[in-house]
Amino acid sequence: MASTSTSSTSSTPKRVFVTVGSTRFDKLVSAASSDSLLSLLDALTYTHLTIQHGQSPRPALSESYNTTRITINTYQYKPTLHEDMKQADLIVSHAGSGSILEALRLHKPLIVIVNEDLMDNHQLELGSALHDQGHLICASVTNIEEALKAKKYLSLTPFPDHDPKRFASFMDSKLGL
């Protein structure tokens, strides 16, 4: 795991986890490690930022990030992202269904960033649908800072817990049982 850190002064850590999944999403990695976003996270009293950058190049942090009080860790892959998601106070994720579902099942505030460079943008459909239901904030790389400043991620509707009986009941009703 690659790690870069600065000292943190807060007694209670506030953690942001950014994930691009198994693919490449250079624009999200770049935005997440930008001076302006780091300054904003610092102003919002976040103390730790972890970036899982996947196939994207490791973020190049400028020297000016040292003016923030944020501890920054980066890595390419881990066998599971569960622990990072579980520890996070806020998750910023690509719009892949697996990452979205895991974050929602953990009842974590979630900002989903749609990769607008994908040809068949099914991610936009999923992100928009869950945004409309109030479970997450769906944004783009160009408005991630506005999404953070608005703080609507702090008052999302909790995603329902998994209920296998619900699916069985649905199937029964469709089959006339």
mmCIF file of N, CA and C in Angstrom, residues 2 6 17 20 22 27 34 46 68 70 80-81 87-88 93-94 105 110 130 172:
data_model
loop_
_atom_site.group_PDB
_atom_site.id
_atom_site.type_symbol
_atom_site.label_atom_id
_atom_site.label_comp_id
_atom_site.label_asym_id
_atom_site.label_seq_id
_atom_site.Cartn_x
_atom_site.Cartn_y
_atom_site.Cartn_z
ATOM 1 N N ALA A 2 0.643 2.149 -0.900
ATOM 2 C CA ALA A 2 1.361 3.412 -0.914
ATOM 3 C C ALA A 2 0.716 4.322 0.101
ATOM 4 N N THR A 6 0.111 13.427 6.448
ATOM 5 C CA THR A 6 0.416 14.635 7.198
ATOM 6 C C THR A 6 -0.155 14.434 8.578
ATOM 7 N N PHE A 17 -13.459 7.860 2.024
ATOM 8 C CA PHE A 17 -12.910 6.790 1.191
ATOM 9 C C PHE A 17 -13.375 7.028 -0.237
ATOM 10 N N VAL A 20 -12.442 3.776 -7.166
ATOM 11 C CA VAL A 20 -12.743 3.705 -8.603
ATOM 12 C C VAL A 20 -13.013 2.271 -9.030
ATOM 13 N N SER A 22 -12.380 -1.610 -10.048
ATOM 14 C CA SER A 22 -11.332 -2.358 -10.752
ATOM 15 C C SER A 22 -10.921 -1.731 -12.070
ATOM 16 N N LYS A 27 -10.058 10.796 -14.011
ATOM 17 C CA LYS A 27 -10.635 12.089 -13.630
ATOM 18 C C LYS A 27 -11.082 12.103 -12.174
ATOM 19 N N SER A 34 -6.941 16.652 -5.745
ATOM 20 C CA SER A 34 -6.647 18.042 -6.120
ATOM 21 C C SER A 34 -6.520 18.931 -4.881
ATOM 22 N N TYR A 46 -12.683 16.833 7.771
ATOM 23 C CA TYR A 46 -12.256 15.457 7.534
ATOM 24 C C TYR A 46 -10.761 15.365 7.829
ATOM 25 N N THR A 68 -2.962 21.196 4.577
ATOM 26 C CA THR A 68 -4.158 20.599 5.179
ATOM 27 C C THR A 68 -3.741 19.706 6.341
ATOM 28 N N ILE A 70 -4.884 16.656 6.742
ATOM 29 C CA ILE A 70 -5.463 15.392 6.304
ATOM 30 C C ILE A 70 -4.370 14.344 6.096
ATOM 31 N N THR A 80 -10.439 -6.908 -0.682
ATOM 32 C CA THR A 80 -11.780 -6.407 -0.390
ATOM 33 C C THR A 80 -11.681 -4.948 0.054
ATOM 34 N N LEU A 81 -12.701 -4.188 -0.259
ATOM 35 C CA LEU A 81 -12.762 -2.781 0.161
ATOM 36 C C LEU A 81 -13.640 -2.615 1.401
ATOM 37 N N GLN A 87 -14.992 1.788 7.760
ATOM 38 C CA GLN A 87 -14.361 2.826 8.573
ATOM 39 C C GLN A 87 -14.692 4.235 8.093
ATOM 40 N N ALA A 88 -15.171 4.366 6.875
ATOM 41 C CA ALA A 88 -15.399 5.687 6.289
ATOM 42 C C ALA A 88 -16.621 6.377 6.877
ATOM 43 N N SER A 93 -17.612 7.266 -4.633
ATOM 44 C CA SER A 93 -17.391 6.072 -5.429
ATOM 45 C C SER A 93 -17.738 6.275 -6.891
ATOM 46 N N HIS A 94 -17.088 5.488 -7.732
ATOM 47 C CA HIS A 94 -17.541 5.363 -9.109
ATOM 48 C C HIS A 94 -18.944 4.756 -9.039
ATOM 49 N N ARG A 105 -25.432 -0.863 1.762
ATOM 50 C CA ARG A 105 -25.721 -1.871 2.788
ATOM 51 C C ARG A 105 -25.040 -1.554 4.106
ATOM 52 N N LEU A 110 -23.077 8.425 0.790
ATOM 53 C CA LEU A 110 -22.450 8.036 -0.466
ATOM 54 C C LEU A 110 -22.665 9.097 -1.534
ATOM 55 N N LEU A 130 -31.098 5.751 -7.858
ATOM 56 C CA LEU A 130 -30.889 5.716 -6.406
ATOM 57 C C LEU A 130 -30.818 7.124 -5.815
ATOM 58 N N ASP A 172 -43.565 -15.128 -5.751
ATOM 59 C CA ASP A 172 -44.833 -15.815 -5.517
ATOM 60 C C ASP A 172 -46.000 -15.051 -6.145
#
